[in-house]
Short mmCIF file of C-alpha atoms in Angstrom, two decimals:
data_model
loop_
_atom_site.label_atom_id
_atom_site.label_comp_id
_atom_site.label_asym_id
_atom_site.label_seq_id
_atom_site.Cartn_x
_atom_site.Cartn_y
_atom_site.Cartn_z
CA UNK A 1 101.15 106.12 98.82
CA UNK A 2 101.17 107.75 102.18
CA UNK A 3 100.09 104.58 103.80
CA UNK A 4 102.83 102.49 102.18
CA UNK A 5 105.39 105.20 103.04
CA UNK A 6 104.45 104.88 106.65
CA UNK A 7 104.96 101.14 106.38
CA UNK A 8 108.30 101.14 104.80
CA UNK A 9 109.78 104.16 106.54
CA UNK A 10 109.75 106.10 103.36
CA UNK A 11 110.27 109.90 102.98
CA UNK A 12 106.91 111.38 101.97
CA UNK A 13 104.52 110.27 104.64
CA UNK A 14 102.86 113.57 105.35
CA UNK A 15 103.15 115.25 101.78
CA UNK A 16 101.69 112.30 100.10
CA UNK A 17 98.53 112.71 102.18
CA UNK A 18 98.50 116.41 101.68
CA UNK A 19 98.97 115.78 97.88
CA UNK A 20 95.95 113.51 97.86
CA UNK A 21 93.81 115.99 99.62
CA UNK A 22 94.52 118.54 96.80
CA UNK A 23 92.61 116.13 94.63
CA UNK A 24 89.82 115.52 97.18
CA UNK A 25 87.14 117.37 95.19
CA UNK A 26 87.46 114.60 92.57
CA UNK A 27 86.43 111.97 95.10
CA UNK A 28 83.23 110.74 96.37
CA UNK A 29 82.12 112.13 99.90
CA UNK A 30 82.99 108.68 101.27
CA UNK A 31 86.48 108.82 99.99
CA UNK A 32 86.88 112.45 101.10
CA UNK A 33 85.78 111.62 104.51
CA UNK A 34 88.35 108.65 104.73
CA UNK A 35 91.09 110.79 103.27
CA UNK A 36 90.50 113.56 105.91
CA UNK A 37 91.05 111.07 108.71
CA UNK A 38 94.42 110.12 107.40
CA UNK A 39 95.40 113.65 106.72
CA UNK A 40 94.75 114.72 110.37
CA UNK A 41 96.72 111.73 111.65
CA UNK A 42 99.68 112.54 109.38
CA UNK A 43 99.80 116.02 110.92
CA UNK A 44 99.74 114.65 114.51
CA UNK A 45 96.16 115.61 115.11
CA UNK A 46 95.30 112.07 116.36
CA UNK A 47 92.30 112.88 118.59
CA UNK A 48 90.73 114.68 115.70
CA UNK A 49 91.61 111.75 113.34
CA UNK A 50 90.00 109.29 115.86
CA UNK A 51 86.66 111.35 115.91
CA UNK A 52 86.87 111.52 112.12
CA UNK A 53 87.16 107.85 111.73
CA UNK A 54 84.44 107.10 114.31
CA UNK A 55 82.04 109.60 112.30
CA UNK A 56 83.07 107.89 109.04
CA UNK A 57 82.18 104.57 110.54
CA UNK A 58 78.83 105.77 111.75
CA UNK A 59 77.95 106.40 108.16
CA UNK A 60 79.88 103.44 106.67
CA UNK A 61 80.06 100.82 109.28
CA UNK A 62 81.67 98.34 106.96
CA UNK A 63 84.69 100.52 105.85
CA UNK A 64 87.71 98.24 106.49
CA UNK A 65 90.25 101.09 105.86
CA UNK A 66 88.64 103.16 108.53
CA UNK A 67 88.52 100.39 110.99
CA UNK A 68 92.18 99.62 110.50
CA UNK A 69 93.21 103.27 110.83
CA UNK A 70 91.13 103.56 113.94
CA UNK A 71 92.75 100.61 115.36
CA UNK A 72 96.15 101.97 114.56
CA UNK A 73 95.44 105.09 116.47
CA UNK A 74 94.23 103.25 119.52
CA UNK A 75 97.17 100.69 119.27
CA UNK A 76 99.89 103.44 119.11
CA UNK A 77 98.53 106.35 120.90
CA UNK A 78 96.26 105.05 123.53
CA UNK A 79 99.16 104.00 125.83
CA UNK A 80 100.69 107.52 125.72
CA UNK A 81 97.37 108.93 126.94
CA UNK A 82 96.74 106.42 129.69
CA UNK A 83 94.07 104.58 127.62
CA UNK A 84 93.95 100.95 127.37
CA UNK A 85 95.65 99.52 124.19
CA UNK A 86 93.06 96.73 124.28
CA UNK A 87 90.41 99.38 122.78
CA UNK A 88 92.07 98.56 119.51
CA UNK A 89 90.90 94.81 119.65
CA UNK A 90 87.44 95.62 118.45
CA UNK A 91 88.16 97.54 115.33
CA UNK A 92 90.90 95.15 114.16
CA UNK A 93 88.63 92.17 114.92
CA UNK A 94 85.85 93.73 112.97
CA UNK A 95 88.16 94.43 110.09
CA UNK A 96 89.16 90.73 109.91
CA UNK A 97 85.52 89.69 109.89
CA UNK A 98 84.81 91.81 106.90
CA UNK A 99 88.04 91.09 105.26
CA UNK A 100 89.56 87.88 106.48
CA UNK A 101 92.85 88.38 104.56
CA UNK A 102 93.67 91.70 106.08
CA UNK A 103 97.07 91.00 107.32
CA UNK A 104 97.54 94.31 109.16
CA UNK A 105 94.64 93.63 111.33
CA UNK A 106 95.66 90.04 112.04
CA UNK A 107 99.31 91.31 113.01
CA UNK A 108 98.03 93.76 115.43
CA UNK A 109 95.56 91.48 117.01
CA UNK A 110 98.39 88.99 117.47
CA UNK A 111 100.28 91.35 119.47
CA UNK A 112 97.32 92.45 121.54
CA UNK A 113 96.44 88.70 122.22
CA UNK A 114 99.98 88.21 123.47
CA UNK A 115 99.75 91.43 125.68
CA UNK A 116 96.52 90.27 127.19
CA UNK A 117 97.50 86.67 127.72
CA UNK A 118 94.97 85.25 125.19
CA UNK A 119 97.01 82.37 124.01
CA UNK A 120 94.27 80.34 122.26
CA UNK A 121 93.41 83.42 120.01
CA UNK A 122 97.12 84.16 119.34
CA UNK A 123 97.67 80.45 118.28
CA UNK A 124 94.83 80.79 115.60
CA UNK A 125 96.33 83.98 114.28
CA UNK A 126 99.94 82.62 114.28
CA UNK A 127 98.80 79.69 112.20
CA UNK A 128 96.75 81.59 109.79
CA UNK A 129 99.66 84.00 109.04
CA UNK A 130 102.10 80.93 108.76
CA UNK A 131 99.63 79.67 106.08
CA UNK A 132 99.04 82.79 104.12
CA UNK A 133 102.15 84.74 104.35
CA UNK A 134 104.97 82.48 105.55
CA UNK A 135 107.87 84.52 104.21
CA UNK A 136 106.73 87.86 105.62
CA UNK A 137 108.76 89.36 108.33
CA UNK A 138 105.59 90.28 110.17
CA UNK A 139 104.34 86.57 110.10
CA UNK A 140 107.83 85.63 111.58
CA UNK A 141 107.31 88.20 114.25
CA UNK A 142 103.95 86.82 115.14
CA UNK A 143 105.38 83.35 115.15
CA UNK A 144 108.17 84.49 117.52
CA UNK A 145 105.52 86.28 119.72
CA UNK A 146 103.55 82.97 119.97
CA UNK A 147 106.44 80.78 120.50
CA UNK A 148 107.69 82.79 123.57
CA UNK A 149 104.29 83.55 124.91
CA UNK A 150 103.24 80.02 125.05
CA UNK A 151 106.66 78.86 126.09
CA UNK A 152 106.97 76.47 123.15
CA UNK A 153 110.61 75.38 123.25
CA UNK A 154 110.50 73.64 119.95
CA UNK A 155 108.86 76.53 118.18
CA UNK A 156 111.35 78.95 119.73
CA UNK A 157 114.18 76.95 118.33
CA UNK A 158 112.40 76.91 115.00
CA UNK A 159 112.05 80.75 114.99
CA UNK A 160 115.68 81.27 115.58
CA UNK A 161 116.50 78.81 112.82
CA UNK A 162 114.17 80.52 110.45
CA UNK A 163 115.89 83.94 111.12
CA UNK A 164 119.23 82.74 109.61
CA UNK A 165 120.07 84.38 106.47
CA UNK A 166 117.12 86.71 106.51
CA UNK A 167 117.51 90.51 106.15
CA UNK A 168 118.20 92.42 109.46
CA UNK A 169 114.61 93.63 109.94
CA UNK A 170 113.20 90.16 110.38
CA UNK A 171 115.43 89.84 113.45
CA UNK A 172 114.43 93.36 114.57
CA UNK A 173 110.72 92.65 114.49
CA UNK A 174 111.21 89.16 116.13
CA UNK A 175 113.17 90.59 118.97
CA UNK A 176 110.93 93.75 119.47
CA UNK A 177 107.82 91.60 119.33
CA UNK A 178 109.04 89.12 121.97
CA UNK A 179 110.15 91.90 124.31
CA UNK A 180 107.25 94.20 124.02
CA UNK A 181 104.23 91.89 123.63
CA UNK A 182 105.44 88.47 124.95
CA UNK A 183 107.18 90.52 127.76
CA UNK A 184 109.97 87.93 127.41
CA UNK A 185 113.13 90.04 127.83
CA UNK A 186 115.39 86.90 128.20
CA UNK A 187 113.76 85.44 125.06
CA UNK A 188 114.55 88.57 123.03
CA UNK A 189 118.19 88.38 124.29
CA UNK A 190 118.16 84.64 123.21
CA UNK A 191 117.21 85.65 119.66
CA UNK A 192 119.84 88.62 119.57
CA UNK A 193 122.59 86.38 120.76
CA UNK A 194 121.83 83.82 118.09
CA UNK A 195 121.60 86.58 115.37
CA UNK A 196 124.24 89.41 116.35
CA UNK A 197 124.23 92.45 114.09
CA UNK A 198 126.08 95.76 113.91
CA UNK A 199 123.06 97.29 112.39
CA UNK A 200 122.26 100.19 114.77
CA UNK A 201 118.59 99.61 114.92
CA UNK A 202 119.22 96.12 116.07
CA UNK A 203 122.14 97.01 118.32
CA UNK A 204 120.06 99.53 120.26
CA UNK A 205 117.73 96.71 121.47
CA UNK A 206 120.44 95.08 123.45
CA UNK A 207 121.35 97.91 125.79
CA UNK A 208 117.59 98.43 126.36
CA UNK A 209 117.18 94.80 127.44
CA UNK A 210 120.27 95.14 129.62
CA UNK A 211 118.70 98.00 131.42
CA UNK A 212 115.51 96.14 131.89
CA UNK A 213 117.45 93.16 133.33
CA UNK A 214 119.08 95.56 135.96
CA UNK A 215 122.45 95.30 134.23
CA UNK A 216 123.62 98.82 134.35
CA UNK A 217 127.28 97.95 134.33
CA UNK A 218 126.88 95.90 131.21
CA UNK A 219 124.85 98.77 129.61
CA UNK A 220 127.87 101.18 130.29
CA UNK A 221 130.40 98.56 128.95
CA UNK A 222 128.19 98.12 125.77
CA UNK A 223 128.34 101.89 125.12
CA UNK A 224 132.02 102.14 125.88
CA UNK A 225 132.67 99.15 123.44
CA UNK A 226 130.92 100.96 120.45
CA UNK A 227 134.07 102.94 119.65
CA UNK A 228 134.07 103.85 116.00
CA UNK A 229 130.41 102.99 115.67
CA UNK A 230 129.52 105.63 118.27
CA UNK A 231 127.68 108.54 116.69
CA UNK A 232 125.41 111.28 117.88
CA UNK A 233 122.22 109.10 117.97
CA UNK A 234 123.97 106.82 120.57
CA UNK A 235 124.75 110.11 122.63
CA UNK A 236 121.09 111.08 122.44
CA UNK A 237 120.07 107.48 123.35
CA UNK A 238 122.28 107.71 126.46
CA UNK A 239 120.85 110.98 127.39
CA UNK A 240 117.37 109.68 127.15
CA UNK A 241 118.46 106.83 129.65
CA UNK A 242 120.45 108.94 132.02
CA UNK A 243 117.57 111.52 132.43
CA UNK A 244 114.85 108.97 132.50
CA UNK A 245 114.69 108.69 136.24
CA UNK A 246 114.63 104.85 135.87
CA UNK A 247 118.34 104.22 136.07
CA UNK A 248 121.31 105.69 138.08
CA UNK A 249 123.65 108.26 136.62
CA UNK A 250 126.48 110.19 138.36
CA UNK A 251 127.68 113.81 137.72
CA UNK A 252 130.85 112.71 135.61
CA UNK A 253 128.70 110.56 133.28
CA UNK A 254 126.24 113.40 132.71
CA UNK A 255 128.86 116.06 132.24
CA UNK A 256 130.77 114.04 129.69
CA UNK A 257 127.80 113.10 127.84
CA UNK A 258 126.58 116.90 127.79
CA UNK A 259 129.86 117.74 126.15
CA UNK A 260 129.35 115.32 123.30
CA UNK A 261 125.61 116.30 122.97
CA UNK A 262 126.13 120.02 122.63
CA UNK A 263 128.80 119.52 119.90
CA UNK A 264 126.56 117.29 117.69
CA UNK A 265 126.01 118.38 114.18
CA UNK A 266 122.32 118.25 113.15
CA UNK A 267 123.25 116.88 109.76
CA UNK A 268 125.09 114.11 111.22
CA UNK A 269 122.34 113.16 113.62
CA UNK A 270 120.08 112.80 110.61
CA UNK A 271 122.69 111.02 108.52
CA UNK A 272 123.39 108.42 111.21
CA UNK A 273 119.86 107.98 112.23
CA UNK A 274 118.84 104.34 112.95
CA UNK A 275 115.78 104.81 110.79
CA UNK A 276 116.12 107.10 107.73
CA UNK A 277 114.54 110.48 108.58
CA UNK A 278 111.41 111.30 106.75
CA UNK A 279 110.76 114.79 105.38
CA UNK A 280 109.58 116.49 108.61
CA UNK A 281 112.71 115.45 110.50
CA UNK A 282 114.97 118.20 109.16
CA UNK A 283 118.28 119.51 110.30
CA UNK A 284 116.34 122.35 112.08
CA UNK A 285 114.41 119.55 113.99
CA UNK A 286 117.76 117.74 114.73
CA UNK A 287 119.09 120.84 116.32
CA UNK A 288 116.02 121.21 118.40
CA UNK A 289 116.23 117.65 119.47
CA UNK A 290 119.91 117.96 120.41
CA UNK A 291 119.27 121.07 122.53
CA UNK A 292 116.25 119.52 124.17
CA UNK A 293 118.44 116.63 125.44
CA UNK A 294 121.30 119.08 126.32
CA UNK A 295 118.64 120.91 128.49
CA UNK A 296 117.68 117.73 130.23
CA UNK A 297 121.25 116.93 131.14
CA UNK A 298 121.75 120.58 132.40
CA UNK A 299 118.71 120.17 134.59
CA UNK A 300 119.94 116.92 136.04
CA UNK A 301 123.29 118.49 136.69
CA UNK A 302 121.46 121.34 138.52
CA UNK A 303 122.68 123.92 136.15
CA UNK A 304 119.20 125.45 135.99
CA UNK A 305 120.25 128.98 134.67
CA UNK A 306 121.90 127.40 131.66
CA UNK A 307 119.04 125.12 131.17
CA UNK A 308 116.65 128.18 131.15
CA UNK A 309 118.66 129.74 128.42
CA UNK A 310 118.47 126.68 126.24
CA UNK A 311 114.62 126.57 126.77
CA UNK A 312 114.42 130.20 125.67
CA UNK A 313 116.32 129.43 122.56
CA UNK A 314 114.03 126.27 121.98
CA UNK A 315 111.00 128.65 122.39
CA UNK A 316 112.31 130.78 119.60
CA UNK A 317 112.27 128.04 117.04
CA UNK A 318 109.68 128.27 114.42
CA UNK A 319 106.98 125.68 114.75
CA UNK A 320 107.53 122.47 113.07
CA UNK A 321 105.28 121.64 110.11
CA UNK A 322 103.62 118.33 110.42
CA UNK A 323 104.98 117.58 113.93
CA UNK A 324 101.84 118.40 115.91
CA UNK A 325 102.56 119.39 119.55
CA UNK A 326 106.19 118.16 119.52
CA UNK A 327 107.55 121.59 120.07
CA UNK A 328 105.28 122.80 122.84
CA UNK A 329 105.27 119.38 124.55
CA UNK A 330 109.13 119.40 124.68
CA UNK A 331 109.27 122.93 126.25
CA UNK A 332 106.50 122.03 128.79
CA UNK A 333 108.49 118.91 129.65
CA UNK A 334 111.63 120.83 130.40
CA UNK A 335 109.75 123.42 132.41
CA UNK A 336 108.23 120.61 134.45
CA UNK A 337 111.62 119.08 135.06
CA UNK A 338 112.88 122.33 136.54
CA UNK A 339 109.81 122.69 138.77
CA UNK A 340 110.26 119.04 139.80
CA UNK A 341 113.93 119.36 140.62
CA UNK A 342 113.15 122.56 142.74
CA UNK A 343 110.65 120.57 144.81
CA UNK A 344 107.48 122.33 143.46
CA UNK A 345 105.66 119.02 142.87
CA UNK A 346 102.11 120.56 142.21
CA UNK A 347 103.31 123.28 139.76
CA UNK A 348 105.41 120.39 138.04
CA UNK A 349 102.34 118.16 137.73
CA UNK A 350 100.24 121.15 136.37
CA UNK A 351 102.71 121.72 133.78
CA UNK A 352 103.02 117.97 132.90
CA UNK A 353 99.13 117.85 132.44
CA UNK A 354 99.57 120.41 129.68
CA UNK A 355 101.51 117.96 127.57
CA UNK A 356 99.19 116.55 125.02
CA UNK A 357 101.47 114.23 122.89
CA UNK A 358 99.60 114.86 119.72
CA UNK A 359 102.28 113.73 117.27
CA UNK A 360 102.30 111.83 113.95
CA UNK A 361 103.19 108.07 114.45
CA UNK A 362 106.05 108.42 111.89
CA UNK A 363 107.76 110.91 114.17
CA UNK A 364 107.76 108.50 117.12
CA UNK A 365 110.92 106.96 115.80
CA UNK A 366 112.61 109.79 117.74
CA UNK A 367 112.35 109.51 121.56
CA UNK A 368 111.55 113.17 121.90
CA UNK A 369 108.34 112.59 120.18
CA UNK A 370 107.38 109.45 122.06
CA UNK A 371 107.61 111.20 125.35
CA UNK A 372 108.35 108.15 127.57
CA UNK A 373 110.23 110.21 130.27
CA UNK A 374 107.35 112.84 130.50
CA UNK A 375 104.80 110.00 130.92
CA UNK A 376 106.79 108.32 133.53
CA UNK A 377 107.37 111.64 135.47
CA UNK A 378 103.73 112.44 135.21
CA UNK A 379 102.80 109.05 136.60
CA UNK A 380 105.07 109.53 139.39
CA UNK A 381 103.65 112.97 140.28
CA UNK A 382 100.07 111.69 139.93
CA UNK A 383 100.87 109.01 142.17
CA UNK A 384 102.53 111.27 144.76
CA UNK A 385 100.02 114.15 144.76
CA UNK A 386 97.32 113.75 142.13
CA UNK A 387 95.12 111.28 140.70
CA UNK A 388 95.79 107.63 141.61
CA UNK A 389 93.73 106.31 138.72
CA UNK A 390 95.52 108.31 136.07
CA UNK A 391 98.93 107.13 137.52
CA UNK A 392 97.89 103.54 137.23
CA UNK A 393 96.88 104.24 133.64
CA UNK A 394 100.01 105.84 132.61
CA UNK A 395 102.16 103.28 134.15
CA UNK A 396 100.14 100.67 132.38
CA UNK A 397 100.71 102.45 129.21
CA UNK A 398 104.42 102.31 129.69
CA UNK A 399 104.14 98.69 130.00
CA UNK A 400 101.74 97.98 127.14
CA UNK A 401 102.99 100.38 124.33
CA UNK A 402 104.44 99.43 121.11
CA UNK A 403 107.46 101.88 121.68
CA UNK A 404 110.88 100.28 122.44
CA UNK A 405 111.80 103.64 124.20
CA UNK A 406 109.28 102.57 126.94
CA UNK A 407 110.98 99.36 127.61
CA UNK A 408 113.57 100.33 130.18
CA UNK A 409 110.95 101.75 132.55
CA UNK A 410 109.37 98.27 132.98
CA UNK A 411 111.00 97.37 136.36
CA UNK A 412 110.01 100.67 137.89
CA UNK A 413 106.58 100.49 136.47
CA UNK A 414 106.11 96.92 137.86
CA UNK A 415 107.33 97.94 141.33
CA UNK A 416 104.84 100.92 141.31
CA UNK A 417 101.94 98.80 139.91
CA UNK A 418 102.62 96.17 142.39
CA UNK A 419 102.65 98.51 145.33
CA UNK A 420 99.47 100.15 144.18
CA UNK A 421 97.72 96.78 143.85
CA UNK A 422 98.85 95.68 147.20
CA UNK A 423 97.76 98.89 148.84
CA UNK A 424 94.31 98.38 147.16
CA UNK A 425 94.00 94.89 148.39
CA UNK A 426 94.30 93.26 144.80
CA UNK A 427 96.61 90.45 145.92
CA UNK A 428 96.86 88.46 142.72
CA UNK A 429 97.64 91.61 140.69
CA UNK A 430 100.27 92.61 143.16
CA UNK A 431 101.87 89.12 143.07
CA UNK A 432 101.73 89.26 139.17
CA UNK A 433 103.53 92.53 138.99
CA UNK A 434 106.11 91.64 141.65
CA UNK A 435 106.76 88.42 139.91
CA UNK A 436 107.44 90.18 136.51
CA UNK A 437 110.05 92.42 138.23
CA UNK A 438 111.61 89.49 139.98
CA UNK A 439 111.90 87.66 136.65
CA UNK A 440 113.59 90.64 135.05
CA UNK A 441 116.00 91.11 137.89
CA UNK A 442 116.76 87.42 138.41
CA UNK A 443 120.51 88.14 137.57
CA UNK A 444 120.66 91.89 138.35
CA UNK A 445 123.62 94.12 139.39
CA UNK A 446 124.65 93.69 143.10
CA UNK A 447 123.47 97.18 144.01
CA UNK A 448 119.87 96.25 142.86
CA UNK A 449 119.83 92.91 144.91
CA UNK A 450 118.61 94.35 148.14
CA UNK A 451 115.56 96.24 146.33
CA UNK A 452 114.92 92.82 144.47
CA UNK A 453 114.93 90.91 147.75
CA UNK A 454 112.43 93.34 149.37
CA UNK A 455 110.26 92.83 146.53
CA UNK A 456 110.51 89.11 146.80
CA UNK A 457 109.64 89.23 150.45
CA UNK A 458 106.53 91.28 149.71
CA UNK A 459 105.58 88.87 146.94
CA UNK A 460 106.06 85.71 148.88
CA UNK A 461 104.18 87.25 152.06
CA UNK A 462 101.21 88.01 149.80
CA UNK A 463 101.32 84.50 148.14
CA UNK A 464 101.08 83.02 151.69
CA UNK A 465 97.92 84.88 152.81
#
């Protein structure tokens, strides 16, 4: 029941696993071991869950459920910790060998094959899913990923046609899959424009894509045009963007947004959430999330004394059951932001390194749990004064991850990874990263054109060597 709840965004993701554990003494040792791994993950103790599944597989190497759950942890959590998402390939592949009809493993493998440019392997999976689950939204997602990764014009057109008349979530998965795993932002926009929707979870994809394309003016116009559809979740989303460090924001924007954020009602935040809040996302959590974003805005407005008072109030919150390290991570992030703004880079990096990002996957529907800003800031600090290898891994994680909250960091990530590769003499890698950025910004805002052309010059100079 817990596994099903996680896949359909139902209410009782954690408590179902806890309830199952109450009956664990009625299970075999093998099933108790499997259940313990799931329970750890539901409480956000992902590192322990990974070790539990590894230990289980030492005893029962053919346990498909353990392989899939281990793959899920690597797929969703590795990028947040600077580990390659590709580590998930082996457990998912082994699961399909033992259970050829395991659709979850096939779907994740398809995403990974696209991400790592393994088009022949992606073709096989897409054709298999089209045969065994042709009406599934996930099979259509994989078909879209394949069509845009392989640049198959006919198949792309067919994907868009097949989405007509389908429930909204078919479009969401197709757009998200193409944007994140095919890395085709323009293709994702093409699907959105063919199937516009006022479902908030779909609507939020468009401003993300506008930001990636360097269209900040269109991003602002989009938010202004929401009017009666604007709600506190849009305000929190805008706060995430304007405090990300990846996009420009002026004092007037930040101040106006701060007024809206601090007045948001926690019950309304949950009522208007783009994905229905599960049991651990309570009004108390929503108040914490609201105040966290308010503190970020205050810091970016250099109203540090006020921000410190908010941090003190956040520290006084009782710990959140089932949300792992979310509370302590949020407070450490804010403290690091203040240190960073004050110019104490080393202290800021030390504080960022204390952020562990051990949260349940279900909670990452909220940006505060996903931690994209904290990972980007840490990567910037590691690059500047710390560990170059860690910086590369964190930047790569922002590019590779499943999370839509990571998408708008891609231009900055490609620029940094291109510069690192160029400095290290990895010419082909540098050309690849610079080319990705140029593709994103092919029609960017005028103020970004000078940066784009510098990148183009560097890319072309490398290509001529």
